[in-house]
Amino acid sequence: MQSAPVTADFLISAGHEGRPESCARFPERRCNLGAPGEREWTPIVADEATRVLRGAGYSVAREPADFDGHYMVRGAVFIHFDGSPEPCSSGASIGYHTAASARAAHLWRSMYASEFPFRFQPDNFTKNLQDYYGFRQVDASQGALVIELGEITCPAQRAWLAPRLLDLGQRIAQFLEALAA
Ligand SMILES: [Zn+2]
């Protein structure tokens, strides 16, 4: 089952994309379909980040939620929006598995917190963020992050995010370029 790792500059995964169809191939995972509307938005952001980076000459492994194999990259991002049963109790957040990604988390926070006008949660504020399944499939020399861009179940955050999906993709591309520099 183990094949050689795929090498690329970056891996960009769109959270929940391809589910529920892909869940059958990974029965050990919870088939989390995301917050309402999240699955429609994450590919838009991921595609734009990928377009910008490829245009700048980088190689990008653009993956959905569930994918096979192992990747060796400089930076990896798993793009999500948060959802909460108590609307507007959350916001943007970052997840990472080890201290090796702390610099990446700090860099993304410094770029995004200055423009995101809502709550920014502490890093790894849920265990799911820290132990995200996708981290197991990537070795990222400069860091691998789950990026939650805001709380889609909060009307005010949703209204702020909705017209900015392409901007967010461009911002993530900038971040990855800076991370790899
Ligand atoms: Zn999600």
PDB file of N, CA and C and ligand atoms in Angstrom, residues 16 38 80-81, ligand 1:
ATOM      1  N   HIS A  16     -13.493  19.202   3.394  1.00  0.00           N
ATOM      2  CA  HIS A  16     -14.783  18.552   3.128  1.00  0.00           C
ATOM      3  C   HIS A  16     -15.074  18.356   1.634  1.00  0.00           C
ATOM      4  N   GLU A  38     -19.991  25.367   4.039  1.00  0.00           N
ATOM      5  CA  GLU A  38     -18.524  25.306   4.078  1.00  0.00           C
ATOM      6  C   GLU A  38     -17.946  24.560   2.867  1.00  0.00           C
ATOM      7  N   HIS A  80     -10.486  25.493   5.909  1.00  0.00           N
ATOM      8  CA  HIS A  80     -11.805  25.277   6.513  1.00  0.00           C
ATOM      9  C   HIS A  80     -12.439  26.602   6.913  1.00  0.00           C
ATOM     10  N   PHE A  81     -13.738  26.497   7.196  1.00  0.00           N
ATOM     11  CA  PHE A  81     -14.453  27.543   7.928  1.00  0.00           C
ATOM     12  C   PHE A  81     -15.049  26.858   9.148  1.00  0.00           C
TER      13      PHE A  81
HETATM   14 ZN    ZN B   1     -14.379  22.188   8.243  1.00  0.00          ZN
END
